[in-house]
Coordinates of C-alpha atoms in Angstrom, one line a residue:
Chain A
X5 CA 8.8 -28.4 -14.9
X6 CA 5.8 -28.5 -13.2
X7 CA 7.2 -30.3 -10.4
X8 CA 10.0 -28.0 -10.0
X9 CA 7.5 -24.9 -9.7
X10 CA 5.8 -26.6 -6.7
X11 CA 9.0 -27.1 -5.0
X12 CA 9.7 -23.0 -5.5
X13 CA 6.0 -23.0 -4.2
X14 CA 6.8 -24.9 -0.9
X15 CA 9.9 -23.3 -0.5
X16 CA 8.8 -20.4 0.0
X17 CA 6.0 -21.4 1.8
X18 CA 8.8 -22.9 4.3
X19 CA 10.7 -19.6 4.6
X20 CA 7.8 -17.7 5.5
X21 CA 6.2 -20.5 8.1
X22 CA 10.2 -20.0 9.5
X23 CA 10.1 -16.6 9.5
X24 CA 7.0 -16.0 11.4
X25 CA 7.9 -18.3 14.0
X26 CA 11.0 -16.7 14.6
X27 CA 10.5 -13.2 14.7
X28 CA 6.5 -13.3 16.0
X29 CA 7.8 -11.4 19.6
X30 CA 8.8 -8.2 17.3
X31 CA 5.8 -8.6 15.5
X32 CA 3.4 -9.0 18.5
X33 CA 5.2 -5.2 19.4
X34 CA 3.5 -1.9 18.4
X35 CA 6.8 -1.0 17.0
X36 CA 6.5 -0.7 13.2
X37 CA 6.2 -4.1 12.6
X38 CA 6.1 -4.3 8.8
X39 CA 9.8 -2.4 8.8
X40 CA 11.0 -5.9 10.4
X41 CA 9.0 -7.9 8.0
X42 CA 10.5 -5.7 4.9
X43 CA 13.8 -6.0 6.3
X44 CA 13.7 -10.2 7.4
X45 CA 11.8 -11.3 4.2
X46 CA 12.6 -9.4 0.9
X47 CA 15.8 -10.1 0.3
X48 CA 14.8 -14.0 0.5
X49 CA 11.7 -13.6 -1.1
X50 CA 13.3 -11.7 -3.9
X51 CA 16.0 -14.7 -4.0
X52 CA 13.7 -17.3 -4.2
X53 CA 11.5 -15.4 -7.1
X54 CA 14.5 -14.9 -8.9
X55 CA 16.0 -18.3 -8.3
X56 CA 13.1 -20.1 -9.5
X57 CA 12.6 -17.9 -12.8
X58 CA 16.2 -18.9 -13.0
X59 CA 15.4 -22.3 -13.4
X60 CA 13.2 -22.7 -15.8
X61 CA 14.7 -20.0 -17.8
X62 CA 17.8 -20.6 -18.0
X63 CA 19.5 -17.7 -20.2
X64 CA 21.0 -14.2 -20.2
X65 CA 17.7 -12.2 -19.6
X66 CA 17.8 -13.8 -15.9
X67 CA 20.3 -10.7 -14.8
X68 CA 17.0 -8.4 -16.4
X69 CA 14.9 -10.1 -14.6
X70 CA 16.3 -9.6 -12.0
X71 CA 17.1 -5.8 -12.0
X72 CA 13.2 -5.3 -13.2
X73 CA 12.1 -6.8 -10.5
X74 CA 14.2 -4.9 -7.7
X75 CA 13.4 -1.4 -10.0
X76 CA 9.8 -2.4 -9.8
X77 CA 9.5 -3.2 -6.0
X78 CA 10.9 0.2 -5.8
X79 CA 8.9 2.5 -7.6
X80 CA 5.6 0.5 -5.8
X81 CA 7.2 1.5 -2.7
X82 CA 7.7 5.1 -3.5
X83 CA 4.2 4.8 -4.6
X84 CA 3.0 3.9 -1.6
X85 CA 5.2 6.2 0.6
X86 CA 3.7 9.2 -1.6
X87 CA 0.0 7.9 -0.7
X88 CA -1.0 5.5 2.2
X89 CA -4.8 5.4 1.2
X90 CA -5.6 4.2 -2.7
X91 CA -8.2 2.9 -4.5
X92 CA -7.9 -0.2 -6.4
X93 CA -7.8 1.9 -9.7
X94 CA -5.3 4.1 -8.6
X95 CA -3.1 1.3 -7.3
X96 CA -3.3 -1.1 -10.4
X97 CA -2.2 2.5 -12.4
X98 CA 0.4 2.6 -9.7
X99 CA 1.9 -1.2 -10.6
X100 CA 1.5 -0.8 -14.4
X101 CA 3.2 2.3 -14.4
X102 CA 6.4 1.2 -12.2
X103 CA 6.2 -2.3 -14.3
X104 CA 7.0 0.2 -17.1
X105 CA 9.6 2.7 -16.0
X106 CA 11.4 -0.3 -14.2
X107 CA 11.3 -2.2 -17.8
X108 CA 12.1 1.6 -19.3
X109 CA 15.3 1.7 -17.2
X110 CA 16.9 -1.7 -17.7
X111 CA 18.1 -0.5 -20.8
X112 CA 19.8 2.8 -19.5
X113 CA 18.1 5.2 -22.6
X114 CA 20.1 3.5 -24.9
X115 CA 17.2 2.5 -27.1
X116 CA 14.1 4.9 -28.7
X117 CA 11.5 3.4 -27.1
X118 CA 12.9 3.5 -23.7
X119 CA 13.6 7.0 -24.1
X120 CA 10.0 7.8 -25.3
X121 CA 8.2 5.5 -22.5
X122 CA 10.3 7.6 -19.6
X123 CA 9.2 10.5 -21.0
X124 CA 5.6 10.2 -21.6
X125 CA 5.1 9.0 -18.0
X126 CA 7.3 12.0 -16.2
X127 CA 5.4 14.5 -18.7
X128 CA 1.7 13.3 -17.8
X129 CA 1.1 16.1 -15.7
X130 CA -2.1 14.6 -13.8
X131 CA 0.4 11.9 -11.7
X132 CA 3.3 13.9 -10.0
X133 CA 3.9 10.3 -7.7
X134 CA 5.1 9.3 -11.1
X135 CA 7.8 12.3 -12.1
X136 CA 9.0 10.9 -8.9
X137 CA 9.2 7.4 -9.5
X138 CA 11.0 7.8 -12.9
X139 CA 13.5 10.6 -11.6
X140 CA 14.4 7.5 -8.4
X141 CA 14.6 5.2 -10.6
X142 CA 16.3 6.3 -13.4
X143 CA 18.5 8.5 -11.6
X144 CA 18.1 11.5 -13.5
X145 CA 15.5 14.1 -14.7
X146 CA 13.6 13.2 -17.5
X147 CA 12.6 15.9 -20.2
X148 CA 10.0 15.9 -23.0
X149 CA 11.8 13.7 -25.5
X150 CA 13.2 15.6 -28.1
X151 CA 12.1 15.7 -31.4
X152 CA 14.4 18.0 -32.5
X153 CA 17.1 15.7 -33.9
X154 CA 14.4 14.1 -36.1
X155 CA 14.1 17.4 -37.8
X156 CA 16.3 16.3 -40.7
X157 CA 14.8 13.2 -41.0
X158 CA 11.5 14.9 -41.1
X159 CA 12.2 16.7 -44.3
X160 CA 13.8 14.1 -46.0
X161 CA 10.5 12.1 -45.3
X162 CA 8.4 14.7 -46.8
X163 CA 10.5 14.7 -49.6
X164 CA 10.0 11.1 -50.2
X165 CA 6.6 10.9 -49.9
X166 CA 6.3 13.6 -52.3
X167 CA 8.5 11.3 -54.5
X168 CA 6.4 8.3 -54.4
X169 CA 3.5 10.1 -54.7
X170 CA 4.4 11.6 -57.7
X171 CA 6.1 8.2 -59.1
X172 CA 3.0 6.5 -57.9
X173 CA 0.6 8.6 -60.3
X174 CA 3.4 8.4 -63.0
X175 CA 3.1 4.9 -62.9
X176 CA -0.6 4.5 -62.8
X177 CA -0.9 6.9 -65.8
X178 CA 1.9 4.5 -67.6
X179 CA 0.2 1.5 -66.6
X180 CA -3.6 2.8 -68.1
X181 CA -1.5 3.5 -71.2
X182 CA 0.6 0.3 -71.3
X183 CA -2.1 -2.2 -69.7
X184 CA 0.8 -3.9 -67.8
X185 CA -0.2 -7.9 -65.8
X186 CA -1.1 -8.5 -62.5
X187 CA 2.2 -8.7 -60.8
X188 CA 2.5 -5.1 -61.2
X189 CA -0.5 -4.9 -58.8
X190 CA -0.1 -7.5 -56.6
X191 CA 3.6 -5.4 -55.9
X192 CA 1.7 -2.3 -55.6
X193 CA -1.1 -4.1 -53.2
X194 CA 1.8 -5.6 -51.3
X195 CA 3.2 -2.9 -50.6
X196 CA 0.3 -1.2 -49.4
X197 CA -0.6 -3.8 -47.0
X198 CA 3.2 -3.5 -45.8
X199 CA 2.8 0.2 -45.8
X200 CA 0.1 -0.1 -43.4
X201 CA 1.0 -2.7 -41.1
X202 CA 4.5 -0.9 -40.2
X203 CA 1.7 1.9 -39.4
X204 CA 0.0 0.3 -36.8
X205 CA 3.9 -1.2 -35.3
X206 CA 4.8 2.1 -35.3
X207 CA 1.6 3.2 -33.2
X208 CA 2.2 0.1 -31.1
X209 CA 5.7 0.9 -30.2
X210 CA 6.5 4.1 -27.9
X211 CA 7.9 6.4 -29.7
X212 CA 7.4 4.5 -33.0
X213 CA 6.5 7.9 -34.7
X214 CA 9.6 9.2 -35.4
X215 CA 11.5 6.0 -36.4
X216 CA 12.4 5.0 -40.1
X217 CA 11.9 1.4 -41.0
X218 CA 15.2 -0.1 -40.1
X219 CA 15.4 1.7 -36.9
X220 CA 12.0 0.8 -36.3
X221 CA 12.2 -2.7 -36.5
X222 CA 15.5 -3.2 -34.5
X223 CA 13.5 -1.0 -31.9
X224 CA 10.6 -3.6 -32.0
X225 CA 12.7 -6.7 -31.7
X226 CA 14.2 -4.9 -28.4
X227 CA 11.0 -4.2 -27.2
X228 CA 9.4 -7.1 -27.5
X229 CA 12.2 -8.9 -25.3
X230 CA 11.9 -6.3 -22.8
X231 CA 8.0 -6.8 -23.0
X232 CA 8.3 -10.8 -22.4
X233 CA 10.4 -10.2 -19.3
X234 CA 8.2 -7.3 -18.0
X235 CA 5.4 -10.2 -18.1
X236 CA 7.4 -13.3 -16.9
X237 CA 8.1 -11.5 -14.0
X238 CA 4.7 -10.2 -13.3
X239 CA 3.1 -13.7 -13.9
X240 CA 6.0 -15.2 -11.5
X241 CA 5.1 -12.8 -9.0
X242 CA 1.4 -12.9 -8.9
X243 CA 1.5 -16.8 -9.0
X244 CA 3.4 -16.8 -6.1
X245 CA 1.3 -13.8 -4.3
X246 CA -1.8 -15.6 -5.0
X247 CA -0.4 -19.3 -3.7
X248 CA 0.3 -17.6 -0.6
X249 CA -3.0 -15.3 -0.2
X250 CA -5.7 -17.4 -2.3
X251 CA -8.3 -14.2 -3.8
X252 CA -11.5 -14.9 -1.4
X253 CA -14.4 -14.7 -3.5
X254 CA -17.1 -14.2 -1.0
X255 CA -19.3 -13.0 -3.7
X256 CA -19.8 -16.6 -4.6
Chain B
X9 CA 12.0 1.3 -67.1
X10 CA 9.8 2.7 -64.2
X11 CA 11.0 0.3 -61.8
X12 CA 14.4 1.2 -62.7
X13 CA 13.3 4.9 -62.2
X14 CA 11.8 3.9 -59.3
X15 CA 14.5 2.1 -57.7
X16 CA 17.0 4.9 -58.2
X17 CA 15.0 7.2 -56.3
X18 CA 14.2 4.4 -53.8
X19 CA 18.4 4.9 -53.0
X20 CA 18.4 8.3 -53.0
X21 CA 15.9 8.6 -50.2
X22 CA 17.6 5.6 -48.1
X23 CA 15.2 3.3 -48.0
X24 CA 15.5 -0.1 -46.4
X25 CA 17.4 -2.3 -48.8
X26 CA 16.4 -5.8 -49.3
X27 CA 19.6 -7.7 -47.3
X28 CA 18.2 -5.6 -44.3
X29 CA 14.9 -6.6 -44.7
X30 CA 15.6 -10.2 -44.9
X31 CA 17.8 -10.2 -41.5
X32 CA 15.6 -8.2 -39.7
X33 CA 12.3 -10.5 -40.5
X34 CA 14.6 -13.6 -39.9
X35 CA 15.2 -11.7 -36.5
X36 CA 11.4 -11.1 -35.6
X37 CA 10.6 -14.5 -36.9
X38 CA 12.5 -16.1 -34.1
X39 CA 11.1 -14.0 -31.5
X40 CA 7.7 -14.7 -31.8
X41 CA 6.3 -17.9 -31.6
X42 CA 3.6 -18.2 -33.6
X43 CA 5.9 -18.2 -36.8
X44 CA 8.3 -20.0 -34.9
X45 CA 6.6 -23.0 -34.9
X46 CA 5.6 -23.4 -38.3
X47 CA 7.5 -23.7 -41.6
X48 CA 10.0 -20.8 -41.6
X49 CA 11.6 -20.6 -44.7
X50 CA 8.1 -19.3 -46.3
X51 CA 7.1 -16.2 -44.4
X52 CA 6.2 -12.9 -46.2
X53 CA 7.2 -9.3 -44.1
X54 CA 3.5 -8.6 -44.1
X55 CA 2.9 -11.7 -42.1
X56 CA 5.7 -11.1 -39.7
X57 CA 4.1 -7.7 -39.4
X58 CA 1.1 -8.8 -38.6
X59 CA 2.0 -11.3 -36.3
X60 CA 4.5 -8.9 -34.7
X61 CA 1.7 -6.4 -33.9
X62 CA -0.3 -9.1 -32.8
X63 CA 1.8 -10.2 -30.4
X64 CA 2.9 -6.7 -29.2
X65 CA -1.0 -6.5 -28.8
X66 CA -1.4 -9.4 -26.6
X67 CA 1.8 -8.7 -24.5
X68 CA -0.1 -5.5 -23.7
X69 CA -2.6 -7.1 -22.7
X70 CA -1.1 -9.4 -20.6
X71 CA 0.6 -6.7 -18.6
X72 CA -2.4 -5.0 -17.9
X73 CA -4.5 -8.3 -16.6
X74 CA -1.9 -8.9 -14.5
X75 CA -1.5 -5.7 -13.1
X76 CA -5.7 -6.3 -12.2
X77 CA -4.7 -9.3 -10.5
X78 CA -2.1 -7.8 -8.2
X79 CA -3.7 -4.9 -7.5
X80 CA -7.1 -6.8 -6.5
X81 CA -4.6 -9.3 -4.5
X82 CA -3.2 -6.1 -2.2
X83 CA -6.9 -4.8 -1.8
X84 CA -7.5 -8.1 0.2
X85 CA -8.7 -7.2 4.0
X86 CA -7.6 -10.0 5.1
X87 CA -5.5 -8.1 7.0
X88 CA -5.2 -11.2 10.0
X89 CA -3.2 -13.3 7.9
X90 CA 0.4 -13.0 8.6
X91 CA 0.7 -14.1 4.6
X92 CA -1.4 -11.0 3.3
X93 CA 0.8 -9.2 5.4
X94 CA 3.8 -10.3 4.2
X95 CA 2.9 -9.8 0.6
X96 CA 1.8 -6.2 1.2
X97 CA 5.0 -5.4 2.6
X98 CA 7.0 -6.8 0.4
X99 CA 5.6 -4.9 -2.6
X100 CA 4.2 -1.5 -0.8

């Protein structure tokens, strides 16, 4: 494996050493040089990335790889059309955010958490760059996500927990009186500590608030496949950005 | 008798039943690696729970050490080297 990645690694180094010697007249020009460059080497350097995550992963999430990636490029672009000059705070809020509507997208709103993730980024008032960005590349307007249709589920909540509660101090009056053995407690402890892990998934998944626990958990096992290809592709890429432009550390 | 009293309500509010649970764990159990690679037929939900938010925690994490990385790799000045270049175009 590792000696495959060094031959993605040397590929590309060879398309690149190609590419400047054949177009170096156009960019020698004052003519807008970098439009050439966009337009010579993305679409090979996007094949290659994708090619060699194709390799050594070889499985259906390839095609989501692949339409992350292209979503991604896309909203840094429109980030950078919308403001030539930033700093390096502002830009790495500029690539997490895209990294995240691009993920967002790939599932078309058909899941919660997509939904929720588009929407807290459009309504964050302080970054109108990203209303932008998520309207591009999601190809339609995004509102506050509505609660409403939780409304039902809302009371039915409520009246739950108002049902355990009162069972739960039924019970603990019956079990003073009754003196019942451990298992009892270790249930009722289990079931705490259950309670208040699925708190902290549903804090850790967007738009884990309003979801029950079966919804919540088929939510979570989408997201965390969206997650791990969000990350394959940012490692992939960075790899390859910094084999190609080694980070000088002139402070050492 | 309360856990019979108990359950009954349990169905009247729709709560997850226990065939659910299982598949669902079973599910999470194969996605993350950690439990993956140990015994598997032995894992309680709370576990899974925790390892799940554990692992949600570190993937966001990840995301945003790499978005460091890239962002400190475009703010390079190297601005000479037709590689820098190429990399800045390519992703602004």
């Amino acid at each position: 494996m590792v000696a495959r990645y060094f031959l993605y690694q040397r590929s590309l180094k060879r398309v690149l050493d190609r590419s400047i010697r054949v177009v170096p007249d156009l960019y020698r020009k004052d003519s807008d040089p970098h439009l050439v460059w966009i337009a010579f080497l993305q679409p090979r350097i996007l094949r290659l990335i994708v090619t060699s995550m194709k390799e050594r992963m070889p499985n259906s999430s390839a095609l989501m790889k692949q339409e992350f990636l292209k979503k991604w490029i896309k909203g840094l672009q429109i980030y950078s059309n919308f403001k030539k000059e930033m700093t390096i705070f502002e830009r790495k809020k500029a690539i997490k955010l895209s990294a995240d509507v691009a993920i967002a997208s790939t599932r078309n709103a058909s899941t919660h958490w997509s939904r929720a993730l588009m929407s807290d980024v459009s309504t964050d008032d302080a970054n109108d760059a990203a209303k932008i960005v998520v309207e591009q590349i999601s190809g339609r307007k995004v509102e506050k996500y509505s609660r409403s249709s939780s409304s039902s589920k809302d009371l039915v909540i409520t009246c739950s927990n108002k049902i355990l509660r009162r069972s739960r101090v039924a019970s603990r009056r019956r079990r003073i009186n009754r003196g019942v053995g451990t298992s009892v407690k270790a249930c009722s402890i289990a079931k705490k500590v259950v309670k208040n892990r699925t708190r902290v998934l549903k804090s850790l998944v967007p738009g884990g608030q309003e979801m029950d626990g079966v919804c919540l958990i088929k939510e979570t096992l989408d997201y965390i496949a969206s997650l791990r290809v969000q990350v394959d592709v940012m490692r992939h890429l960075a790899a390859a950005a910094e084999r190609l432009d080694p980070p000088q550390r002139s402070i050492l | 008798m309360s856990s019979r009293r108990s359950r009954s309500r349990q169905s009247g509010v729709s709560r997850i039943s226990d065939d659910q649970i299982a598949d669902l764990v079973s599910k999470l159990q194969q996605l993350i690696p950690e439990i993956r690679n140990r015994r598997s037929d032995k894992v309680s939900a709370s576990k899974v729970l925790q390892e799940t938010c554990n692992y949600i925690r570190n993937l966001h994490r990840e995301v945003d050490d790499l978005s460091d990385r890239l962002s400190e790799l475009l703010e390079s000045t190297d601005s000479d080297s037709a590689q820098a270049a190429i990399i800045r175009s390519l992703l602004m």
